[in-house]
Coordinates of C-alpha atoms and ligand atoms in Angstrom, one line a residue:
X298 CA -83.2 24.5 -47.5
X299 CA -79.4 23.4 -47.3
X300 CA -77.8 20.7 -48.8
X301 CA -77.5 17.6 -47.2
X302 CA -74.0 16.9 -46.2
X303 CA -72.4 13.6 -47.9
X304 CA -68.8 12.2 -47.4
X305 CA -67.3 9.4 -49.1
X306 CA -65.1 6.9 -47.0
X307 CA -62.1 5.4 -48.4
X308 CA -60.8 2.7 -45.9
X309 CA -62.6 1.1 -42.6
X310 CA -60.1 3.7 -40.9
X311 CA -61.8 6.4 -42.1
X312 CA -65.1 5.3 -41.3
X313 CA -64.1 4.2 -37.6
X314 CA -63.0 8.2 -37.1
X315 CA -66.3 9.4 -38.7
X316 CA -68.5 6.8 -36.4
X317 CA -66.5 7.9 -33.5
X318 CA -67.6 11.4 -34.0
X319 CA -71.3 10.5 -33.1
X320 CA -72.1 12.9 -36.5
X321 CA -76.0 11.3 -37.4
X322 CA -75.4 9.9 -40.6
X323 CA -77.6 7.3 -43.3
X324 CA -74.7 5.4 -44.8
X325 CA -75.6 3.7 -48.1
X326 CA -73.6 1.6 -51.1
X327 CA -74.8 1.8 -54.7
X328 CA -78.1 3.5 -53.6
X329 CA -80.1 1.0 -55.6
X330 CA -82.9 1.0 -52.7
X331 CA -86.8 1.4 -53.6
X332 CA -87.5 2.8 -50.1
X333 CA -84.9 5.5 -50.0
X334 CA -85.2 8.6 -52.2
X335 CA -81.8 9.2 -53.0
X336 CA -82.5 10.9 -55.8
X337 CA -84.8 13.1 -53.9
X338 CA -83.4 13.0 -50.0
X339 CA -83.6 16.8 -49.3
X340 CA -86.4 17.4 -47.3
X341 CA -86.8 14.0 -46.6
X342 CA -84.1 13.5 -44.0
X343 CA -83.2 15.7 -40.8
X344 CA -81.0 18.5 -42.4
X345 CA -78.2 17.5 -39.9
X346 CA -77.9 14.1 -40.8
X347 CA -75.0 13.2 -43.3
X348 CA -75.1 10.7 -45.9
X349 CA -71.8 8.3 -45.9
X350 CA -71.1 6.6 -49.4
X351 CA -69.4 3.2 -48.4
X352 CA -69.2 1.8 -52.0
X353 CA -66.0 4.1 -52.0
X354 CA -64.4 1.2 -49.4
X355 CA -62.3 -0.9 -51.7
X356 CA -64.0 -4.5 -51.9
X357 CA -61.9 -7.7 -51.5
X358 CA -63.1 -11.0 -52.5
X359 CA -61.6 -14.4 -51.2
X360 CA -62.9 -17.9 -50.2
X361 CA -62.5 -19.6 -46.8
X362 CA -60.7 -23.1 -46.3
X363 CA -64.6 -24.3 -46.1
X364 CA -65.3 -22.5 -49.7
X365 CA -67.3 -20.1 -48.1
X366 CA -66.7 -16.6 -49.8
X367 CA -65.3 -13.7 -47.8
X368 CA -66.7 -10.3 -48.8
X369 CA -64.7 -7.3 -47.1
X370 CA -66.0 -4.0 -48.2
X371 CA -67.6 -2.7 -51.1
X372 CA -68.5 -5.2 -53.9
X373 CA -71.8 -5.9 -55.7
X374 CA -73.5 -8.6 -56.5
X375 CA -71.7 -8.8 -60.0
X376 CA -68.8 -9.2 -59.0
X377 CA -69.8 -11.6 -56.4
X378 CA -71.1 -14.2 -58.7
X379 CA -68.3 -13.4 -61.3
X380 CA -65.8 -14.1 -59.0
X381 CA -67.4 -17.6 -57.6
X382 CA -67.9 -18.7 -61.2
X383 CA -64.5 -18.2 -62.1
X384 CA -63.7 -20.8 -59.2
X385 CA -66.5 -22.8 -60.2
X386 CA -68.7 -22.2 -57.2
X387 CA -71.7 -20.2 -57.2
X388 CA -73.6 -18.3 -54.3
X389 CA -77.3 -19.1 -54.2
X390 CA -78.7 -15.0 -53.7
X391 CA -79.4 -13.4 -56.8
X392 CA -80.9 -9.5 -56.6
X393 CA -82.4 -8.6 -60.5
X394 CA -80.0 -5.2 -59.5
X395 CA -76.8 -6.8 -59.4
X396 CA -75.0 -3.7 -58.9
X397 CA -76.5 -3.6 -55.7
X398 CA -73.7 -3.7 -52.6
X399 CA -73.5 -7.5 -50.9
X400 CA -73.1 -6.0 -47.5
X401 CA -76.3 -3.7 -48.3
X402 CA -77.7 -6.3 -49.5
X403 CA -77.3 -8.5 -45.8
X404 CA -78.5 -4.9 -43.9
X405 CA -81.7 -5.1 -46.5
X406 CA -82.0 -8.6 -45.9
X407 CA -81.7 -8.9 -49.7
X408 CA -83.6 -11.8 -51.9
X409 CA -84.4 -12.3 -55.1
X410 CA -85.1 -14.7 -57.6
X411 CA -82.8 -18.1 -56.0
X412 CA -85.5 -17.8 -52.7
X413 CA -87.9 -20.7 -54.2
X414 CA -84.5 -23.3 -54.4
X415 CA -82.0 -21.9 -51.6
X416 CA -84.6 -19.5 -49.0
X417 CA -83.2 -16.3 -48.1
X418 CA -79.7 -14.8 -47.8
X419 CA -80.0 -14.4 -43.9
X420 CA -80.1 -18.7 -44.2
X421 CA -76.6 -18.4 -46.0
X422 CA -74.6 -15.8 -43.7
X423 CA -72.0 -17.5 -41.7
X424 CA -70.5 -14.8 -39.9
X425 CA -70.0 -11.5 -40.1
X426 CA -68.3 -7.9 -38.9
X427 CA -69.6 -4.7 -38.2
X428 CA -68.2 -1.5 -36.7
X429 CA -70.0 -0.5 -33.7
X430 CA -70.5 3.2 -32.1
X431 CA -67.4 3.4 -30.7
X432 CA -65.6 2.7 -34.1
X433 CA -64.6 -0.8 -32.8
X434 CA -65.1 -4.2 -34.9
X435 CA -67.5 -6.8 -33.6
X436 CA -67.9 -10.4 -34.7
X437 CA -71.2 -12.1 -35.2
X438 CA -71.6 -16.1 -35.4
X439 CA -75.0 -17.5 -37.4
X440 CA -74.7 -20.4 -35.3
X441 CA -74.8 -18.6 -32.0
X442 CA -78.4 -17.5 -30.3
X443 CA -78.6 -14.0 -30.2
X444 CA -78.1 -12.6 -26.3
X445 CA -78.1 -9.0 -25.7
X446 CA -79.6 -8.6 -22.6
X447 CA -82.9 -7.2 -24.3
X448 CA -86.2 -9.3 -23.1
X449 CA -87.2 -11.0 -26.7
X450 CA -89.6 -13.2 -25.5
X451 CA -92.9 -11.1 -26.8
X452 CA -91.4 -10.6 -30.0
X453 CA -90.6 -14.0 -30.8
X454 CA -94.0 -15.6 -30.1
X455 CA -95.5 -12.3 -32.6
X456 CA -92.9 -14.0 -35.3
X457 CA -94.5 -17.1 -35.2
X458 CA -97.1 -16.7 -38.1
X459 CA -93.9 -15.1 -40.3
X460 CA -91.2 -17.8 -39.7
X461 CA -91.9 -19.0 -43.3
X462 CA -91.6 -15.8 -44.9
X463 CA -88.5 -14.4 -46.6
X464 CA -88.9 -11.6 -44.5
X465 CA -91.2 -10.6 -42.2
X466 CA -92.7 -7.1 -41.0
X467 CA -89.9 -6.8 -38.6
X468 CA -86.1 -8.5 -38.7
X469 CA -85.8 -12.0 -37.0
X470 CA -83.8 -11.6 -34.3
X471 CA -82.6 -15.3 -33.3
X472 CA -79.0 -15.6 -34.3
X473 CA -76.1 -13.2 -33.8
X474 CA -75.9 -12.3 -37.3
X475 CA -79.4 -11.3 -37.4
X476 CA -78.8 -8.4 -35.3
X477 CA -77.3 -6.9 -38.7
X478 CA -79.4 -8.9 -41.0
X479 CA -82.7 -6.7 -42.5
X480 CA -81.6 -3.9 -40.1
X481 CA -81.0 -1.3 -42.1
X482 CA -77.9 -0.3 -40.9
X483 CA -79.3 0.8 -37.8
X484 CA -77.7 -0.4 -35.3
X485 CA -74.1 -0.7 -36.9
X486 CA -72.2 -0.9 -39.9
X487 CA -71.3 -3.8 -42.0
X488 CA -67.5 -4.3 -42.4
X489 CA -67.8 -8.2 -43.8
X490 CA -69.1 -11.3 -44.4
X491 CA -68.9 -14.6 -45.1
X492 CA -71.6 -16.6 -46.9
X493 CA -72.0 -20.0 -48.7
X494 CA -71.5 -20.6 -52.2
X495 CA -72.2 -24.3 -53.4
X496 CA -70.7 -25.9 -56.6
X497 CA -71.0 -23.9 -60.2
X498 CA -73.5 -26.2 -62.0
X499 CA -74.8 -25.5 -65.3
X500 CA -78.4 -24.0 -65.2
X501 CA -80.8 -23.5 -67.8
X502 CA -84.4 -21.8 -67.9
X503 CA -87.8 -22.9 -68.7
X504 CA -90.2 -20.7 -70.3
X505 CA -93.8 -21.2 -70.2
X506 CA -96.2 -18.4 -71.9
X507 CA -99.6 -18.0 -70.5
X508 CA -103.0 -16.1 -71.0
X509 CA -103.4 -12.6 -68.8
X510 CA -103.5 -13.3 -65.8
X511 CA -105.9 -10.2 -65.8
X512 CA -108.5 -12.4 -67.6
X513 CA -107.8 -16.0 -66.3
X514 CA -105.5 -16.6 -63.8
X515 CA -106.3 -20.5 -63.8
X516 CA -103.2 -21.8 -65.5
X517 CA -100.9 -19.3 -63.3
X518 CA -102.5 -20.8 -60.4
X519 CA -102.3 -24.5 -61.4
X520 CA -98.2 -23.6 -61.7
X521 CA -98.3 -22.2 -58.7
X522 CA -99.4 -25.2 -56.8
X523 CA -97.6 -27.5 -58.9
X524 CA -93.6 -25.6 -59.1
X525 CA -94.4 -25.9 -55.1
X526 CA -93.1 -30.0 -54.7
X527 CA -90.3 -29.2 -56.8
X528 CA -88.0 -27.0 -54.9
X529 CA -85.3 -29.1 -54.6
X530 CA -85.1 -29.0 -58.6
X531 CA -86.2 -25.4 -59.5
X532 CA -84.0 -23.2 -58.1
X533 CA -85.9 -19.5 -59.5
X534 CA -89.9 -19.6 -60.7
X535 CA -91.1 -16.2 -61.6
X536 CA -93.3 -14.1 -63.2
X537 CA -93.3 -11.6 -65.9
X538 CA -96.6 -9.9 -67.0
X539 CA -97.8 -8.9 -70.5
X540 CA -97.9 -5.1 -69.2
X541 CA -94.3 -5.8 -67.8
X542 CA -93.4 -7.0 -71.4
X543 CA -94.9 -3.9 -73.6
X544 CA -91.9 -1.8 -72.0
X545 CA -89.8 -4.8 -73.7
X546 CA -88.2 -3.8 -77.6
X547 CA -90.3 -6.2 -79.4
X548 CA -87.6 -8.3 -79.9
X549 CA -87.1 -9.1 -77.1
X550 CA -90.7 -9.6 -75.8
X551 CA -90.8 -13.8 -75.7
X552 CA -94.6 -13.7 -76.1
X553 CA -97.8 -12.0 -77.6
X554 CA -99.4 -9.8 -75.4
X555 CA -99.0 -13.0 -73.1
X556 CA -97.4 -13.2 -69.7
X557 CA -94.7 -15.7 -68.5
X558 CA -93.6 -17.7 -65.8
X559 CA -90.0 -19.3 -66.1
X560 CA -88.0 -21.6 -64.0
X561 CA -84.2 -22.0 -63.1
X562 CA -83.4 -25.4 -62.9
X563 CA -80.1 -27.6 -63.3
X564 CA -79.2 -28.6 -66.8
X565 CA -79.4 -32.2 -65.2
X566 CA -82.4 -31.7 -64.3
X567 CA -84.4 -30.2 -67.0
X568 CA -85.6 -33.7 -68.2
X569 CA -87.0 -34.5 -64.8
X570 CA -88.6 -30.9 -64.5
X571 CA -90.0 -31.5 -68.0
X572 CA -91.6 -35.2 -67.2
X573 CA -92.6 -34.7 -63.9
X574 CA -94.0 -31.5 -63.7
X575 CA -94.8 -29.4 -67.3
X576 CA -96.0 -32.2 -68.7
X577 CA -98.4 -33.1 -66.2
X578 CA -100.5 -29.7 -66.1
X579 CA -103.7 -29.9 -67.8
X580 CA -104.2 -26.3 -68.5
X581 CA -100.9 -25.4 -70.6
X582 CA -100.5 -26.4 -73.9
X583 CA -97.1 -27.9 -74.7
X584 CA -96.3 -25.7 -77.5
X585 CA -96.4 -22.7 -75.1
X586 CA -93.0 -24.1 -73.2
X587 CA -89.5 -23.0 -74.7
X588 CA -86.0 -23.3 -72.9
X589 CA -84.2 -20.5 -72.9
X590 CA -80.1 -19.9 -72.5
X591 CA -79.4 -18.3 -69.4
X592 CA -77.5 -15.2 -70.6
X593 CA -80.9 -14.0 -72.4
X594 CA -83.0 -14.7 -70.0
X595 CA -81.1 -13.1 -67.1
X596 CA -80.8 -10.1 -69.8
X597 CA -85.0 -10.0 -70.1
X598 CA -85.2 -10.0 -66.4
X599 CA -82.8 -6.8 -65.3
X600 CA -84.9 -5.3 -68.4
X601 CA -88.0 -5.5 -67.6
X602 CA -87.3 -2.9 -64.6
X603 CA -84.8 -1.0 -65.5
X604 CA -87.4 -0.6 -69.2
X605 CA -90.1 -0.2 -66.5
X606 CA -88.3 3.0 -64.6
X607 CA -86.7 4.8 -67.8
X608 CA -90.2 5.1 -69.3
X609 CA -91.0 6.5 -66.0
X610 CA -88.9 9.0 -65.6
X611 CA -89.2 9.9 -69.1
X612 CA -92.9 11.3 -68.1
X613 CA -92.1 12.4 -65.1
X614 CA -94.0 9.5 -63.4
X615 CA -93.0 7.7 -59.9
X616 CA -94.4 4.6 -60.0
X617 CA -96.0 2.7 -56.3
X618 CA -95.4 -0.7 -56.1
X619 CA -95.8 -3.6 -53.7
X620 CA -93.1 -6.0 -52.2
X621 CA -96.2 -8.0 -50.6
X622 CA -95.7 -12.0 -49.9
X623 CA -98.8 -14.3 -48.9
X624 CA -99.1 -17.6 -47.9
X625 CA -100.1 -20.2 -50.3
X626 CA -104.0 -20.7 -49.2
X627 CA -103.9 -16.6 -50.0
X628 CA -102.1 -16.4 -53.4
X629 CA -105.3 -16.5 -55.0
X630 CA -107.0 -13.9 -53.2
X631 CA -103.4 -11.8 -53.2
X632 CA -104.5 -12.0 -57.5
X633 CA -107.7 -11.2 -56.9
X634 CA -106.6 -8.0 -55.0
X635 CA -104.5 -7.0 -57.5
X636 CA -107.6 -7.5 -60.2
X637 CA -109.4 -5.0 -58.3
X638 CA -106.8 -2.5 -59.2
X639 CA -106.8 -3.1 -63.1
X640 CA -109.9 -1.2 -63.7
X641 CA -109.2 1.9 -61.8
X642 CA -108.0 3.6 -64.5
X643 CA -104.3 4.0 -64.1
X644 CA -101.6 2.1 -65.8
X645 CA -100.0 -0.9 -63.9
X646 CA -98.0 -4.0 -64.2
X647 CA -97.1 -6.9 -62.5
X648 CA -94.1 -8.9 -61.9
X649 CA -91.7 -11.3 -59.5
X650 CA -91.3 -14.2 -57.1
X651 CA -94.3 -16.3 -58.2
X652 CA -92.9 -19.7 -56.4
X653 CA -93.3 -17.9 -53.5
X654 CA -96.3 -15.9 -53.9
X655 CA -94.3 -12.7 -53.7
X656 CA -95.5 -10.4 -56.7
X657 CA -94.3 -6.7 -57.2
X658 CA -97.8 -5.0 -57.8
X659 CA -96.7 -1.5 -59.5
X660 CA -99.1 1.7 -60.5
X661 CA -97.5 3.8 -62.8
X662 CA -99.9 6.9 -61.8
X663 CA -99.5 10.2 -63.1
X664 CA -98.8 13.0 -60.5
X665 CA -102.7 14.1 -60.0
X666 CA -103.2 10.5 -59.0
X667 CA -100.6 9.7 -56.5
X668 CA -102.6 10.2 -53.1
X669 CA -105.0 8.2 -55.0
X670 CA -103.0 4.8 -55.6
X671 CA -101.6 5.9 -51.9
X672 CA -105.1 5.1 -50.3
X673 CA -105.8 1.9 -52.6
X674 CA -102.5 1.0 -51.1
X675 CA -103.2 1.6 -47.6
X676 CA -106.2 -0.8 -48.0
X677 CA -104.4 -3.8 -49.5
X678 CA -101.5 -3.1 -46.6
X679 CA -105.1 -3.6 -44.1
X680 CA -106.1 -7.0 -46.1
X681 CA -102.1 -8.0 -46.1
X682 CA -102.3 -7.3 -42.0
X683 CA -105.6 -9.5 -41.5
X684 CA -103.8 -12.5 -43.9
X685 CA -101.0 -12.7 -41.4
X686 CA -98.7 -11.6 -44.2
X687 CA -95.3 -9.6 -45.4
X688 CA -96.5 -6.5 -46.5
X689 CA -92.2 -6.1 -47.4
X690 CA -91.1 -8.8 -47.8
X691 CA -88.0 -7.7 -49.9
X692 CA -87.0 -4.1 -50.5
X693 CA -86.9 -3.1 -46.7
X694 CA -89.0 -0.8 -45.1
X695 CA -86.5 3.0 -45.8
X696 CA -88.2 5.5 -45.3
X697 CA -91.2 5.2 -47.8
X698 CA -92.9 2.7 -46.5
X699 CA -93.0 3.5 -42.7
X700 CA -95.8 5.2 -42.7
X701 CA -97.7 1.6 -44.4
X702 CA -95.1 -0.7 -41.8
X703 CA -96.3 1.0 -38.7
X704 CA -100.2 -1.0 -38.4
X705 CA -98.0 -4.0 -38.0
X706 CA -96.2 -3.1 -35.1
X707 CA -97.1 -3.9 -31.3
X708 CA -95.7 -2.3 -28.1
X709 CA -94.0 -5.4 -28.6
X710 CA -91.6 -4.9 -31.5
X711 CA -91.6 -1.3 -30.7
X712 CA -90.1 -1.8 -26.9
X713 CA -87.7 -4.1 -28.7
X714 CA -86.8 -1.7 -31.3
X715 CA -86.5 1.0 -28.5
X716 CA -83.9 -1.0 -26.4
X717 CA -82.0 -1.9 -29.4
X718 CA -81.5 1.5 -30.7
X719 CA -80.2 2.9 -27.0
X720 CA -77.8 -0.1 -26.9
X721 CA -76.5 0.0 -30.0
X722 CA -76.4 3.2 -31.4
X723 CA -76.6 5.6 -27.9
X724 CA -76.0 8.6 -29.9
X725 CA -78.8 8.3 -32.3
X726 CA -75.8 8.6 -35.1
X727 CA -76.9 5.2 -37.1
X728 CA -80.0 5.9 -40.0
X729 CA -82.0 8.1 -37.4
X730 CA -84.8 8.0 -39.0
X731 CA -85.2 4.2 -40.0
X732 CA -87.8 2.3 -39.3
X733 CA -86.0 1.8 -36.0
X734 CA -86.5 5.2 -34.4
Ligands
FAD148 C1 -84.3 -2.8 -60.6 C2 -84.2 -3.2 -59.2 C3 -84.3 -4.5 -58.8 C4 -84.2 -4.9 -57.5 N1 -84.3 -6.2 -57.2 C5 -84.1 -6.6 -55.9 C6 -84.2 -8.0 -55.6 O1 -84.4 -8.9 -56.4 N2 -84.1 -8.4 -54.3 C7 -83.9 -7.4 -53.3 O2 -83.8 -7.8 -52.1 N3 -83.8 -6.1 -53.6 C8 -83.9 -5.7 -54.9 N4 -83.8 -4.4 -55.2 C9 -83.6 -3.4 -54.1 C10 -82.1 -3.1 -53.8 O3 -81.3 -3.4 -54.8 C11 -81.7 -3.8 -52.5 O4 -82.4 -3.3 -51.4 C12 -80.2 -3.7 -52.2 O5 -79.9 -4.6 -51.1 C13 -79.7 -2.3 -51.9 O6 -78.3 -2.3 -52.0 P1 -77.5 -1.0 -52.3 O7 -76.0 -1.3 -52.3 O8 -78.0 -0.2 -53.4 O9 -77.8 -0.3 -50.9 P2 -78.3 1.2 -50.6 O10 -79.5 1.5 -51.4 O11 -77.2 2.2 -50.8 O12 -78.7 1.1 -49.1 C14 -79.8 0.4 -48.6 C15 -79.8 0.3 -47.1 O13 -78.7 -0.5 -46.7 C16 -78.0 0.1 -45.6 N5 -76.6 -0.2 -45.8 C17 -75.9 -0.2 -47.0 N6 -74.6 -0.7 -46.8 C18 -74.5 -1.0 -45.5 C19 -73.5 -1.6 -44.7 N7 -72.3 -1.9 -45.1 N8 -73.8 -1.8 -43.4 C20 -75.0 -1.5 -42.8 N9 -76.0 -0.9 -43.6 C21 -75.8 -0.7 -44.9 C22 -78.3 1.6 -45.9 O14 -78.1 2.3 -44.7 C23 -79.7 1.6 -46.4 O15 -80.6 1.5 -45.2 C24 -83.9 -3.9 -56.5 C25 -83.8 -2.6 -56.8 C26 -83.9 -2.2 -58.2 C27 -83.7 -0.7 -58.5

């Protein structure tokens, strides 16, 4: 089988010539994707499709007279924040990879921790540029109504049940800006962007250990419900399981075989967090809540895993995991799901957004059980379907999960899909075999 072709791009110029050669290409930044196979891509894409490194595009960083920040080409998320902080603002998207590309990260519809306080990073775009199929820059306005000529009627009223989500099966498609947002680089490519940033403001992190959620998930649940009045305060509430942990050196495992659930909040508002809400729940015991500085926690977090995938690769294991987000009357029967799954005799572990009942399920199975975990998958993708829920509601669909994505699509979304893809990419040259196509 031959090589898949791959070309770096070094200024916008260069990547204006390449798009005006029509040459099918998946163009990609720090390859940091769960859905893609980078590692693995031969034999996965169409031979003659190219893959076009953009994190060669030299970044630039500046902020706007409104003190929005201006990202033009390659940077990450890193330098992002670093650069905000050293003008004492902060943007309000935070990835756990921050060496993840911003721009990818508005094509992936990127979200992260921040969600519970500041919703999603298509709610913070301004504007932003992409380079269309005839290698000419287009503007896009967040506060301008998407109108393209395509009949979007159908495919709103379907969105309904998922307006609440971070993201939903299929990309919003209400705003200009959304026509790049969560599209995978489908339908053009990302030149820039700006997005908000608010005011730097000291945060600190709540830690509160708890029993497995394996064998009582009561206390989780009571957080749950509670963290849920208080998201003006908390800006980040998530989860780390015990299984998560055990990957952890043990000194830096911050309980006992015990899982966790912290929260971001304000430094001036840690007494009001601590009054109003910890102390109220009945079924944790004070002397299981600890702060936490935010440099070591935000070190425990990109641990986990990055811990999680060495130990994988180490035996030659892939792990499957689940970017699945409920509602709140389903959170408990999401758990329960994921229960069913302890006691099928593969190893597992659980982790992520618990303020917003978005938890990474992963199975860590060895290679004679892959189809296996596949089929339990396809069932909880069934039950995620019939709870009116995001079965991805942050990595993206790639091109591992289409094959679980496509029960969620109508004649509806595909039609809209279909009309898209022959208006804005009429040679077929943008991700060809996205979720799109
Ligand atoms: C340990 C770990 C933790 C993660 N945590 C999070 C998280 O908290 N939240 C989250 O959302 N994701 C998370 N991810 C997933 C991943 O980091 C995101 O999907 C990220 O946005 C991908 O960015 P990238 O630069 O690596 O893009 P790539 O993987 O290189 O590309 C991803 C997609 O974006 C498209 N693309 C890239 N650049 C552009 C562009 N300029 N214009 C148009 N399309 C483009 C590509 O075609 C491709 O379809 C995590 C991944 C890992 C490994």
């Amino acid at each position: 089988m031959p090589d898949q072709k791959i070309k770096s791009f070094y200024s916008t110029d260069e990547l204006r010539a390449h798009i005006l050669s029509g040459e099918p290409t998946l163009f990609h930044s720090s390859q940091t994707s769960t859905v893609i196979p980078f590692e693995n891509i031969r034999g996965v894409l169409q031979t003659n499709t190219t893959l076009g490194n953009l994190s060669t595009i030299k970044g630039h960083l500046e902020f706007t007279a409104e003190k929005n920040l201006l990202v033009k080409g390659f940077v990450t998320w890193k330098e992002a924040k670093e650069f905000c902080r050293s003008h004492a603002r902060e943007i309000m998207t935070s990835p756990t990879e921050e060496l993840a590309g911003v721009l990818a990260g508005i094509a992936t519809s990127c979200t992260g921790e921040r969600s519970f306080g500041f919703k999603n990073l298509r709610s913070q775009i301004v504007e932003l540029n992409y380079i269309n199929h005839e290698g000419i820059e287009q503007k896009l306005l967040a506060d301008k109504k998407l109108d393209i000529a395509v009949d979007l009627l159908d495919y709103q009223k379907d969105f309904a049940p998922y307006a609440d989500f971070k993201n939903a099966p299929y990309p919003r498609l209400l705003v200009e800006t959304d026509l790049m947002t969560g599209t995978e680089g489908q339908l053009g490519i990302i030149s820039s962007a700006v997005i908000k940033t608010i005011p730097y403001e000291e945060e600190t992190y709540l830690f509160i250990l708890l029993p497995k959620w394996e064998e009582n998930d009561e206390p989780h649940l009571e957080i749950f419900h509670a963290v849920q009045a208080f998201r003006n305060e908390i800006r980040a509430c998530e989860f780390i399981d015990s299984n998560s942990l055990s990957y952890l050196p043990p000194e830096k495992n911050p309980g006992k075989n015990q899982d966790v659930v912290f929260l971001e909040v304000r430094k001036s508002d840690f007494e009001y967090v601590y009054e109003n809400l910890l102390t109220k729940l009945t079924l944790i015991n004070e002397e299981n809540i600890f702060e936490m500085a935010s440099g070591k926690c935000r070190d425990l977090r990109v641990s986990v895993p990055r811990a999680i995938f060495e130990v994988n690769s180490r035996m030659g294991v892939s792990k499957k995991g689940t970017d699945v987000q409920v509602t709140p009357a389903h959170f408990k029967e999401l758990l329960n799901f994921y229960r069913k799954y302890t006691s099928l005799g593969v190893a597992y572990n659980l982790f992520g957004h618990f303020g917003d009942a978005h938890l990474h399920f992963n199975f860590m199975p060895t290679p004679d059980k892959n189809d296996f975990c596949n089929q339990q998958l396809e069932e909880l993708y069934q039950a995620v379907l019939n709870w009116n829920g995001s079965p991805f509601a942050e990595h993206g669909i790639g091109l591992l999960k289409k094959k679980f994505i496509a029960p969620f699509y109508s004649d509806n979304q595909r039609k809209v899909f279909h009309a898209l893809k022959q208006k804005f990419d009429p040679k077929g040259q943008f991700f060809p075999e996205g979720f799109m196509s």
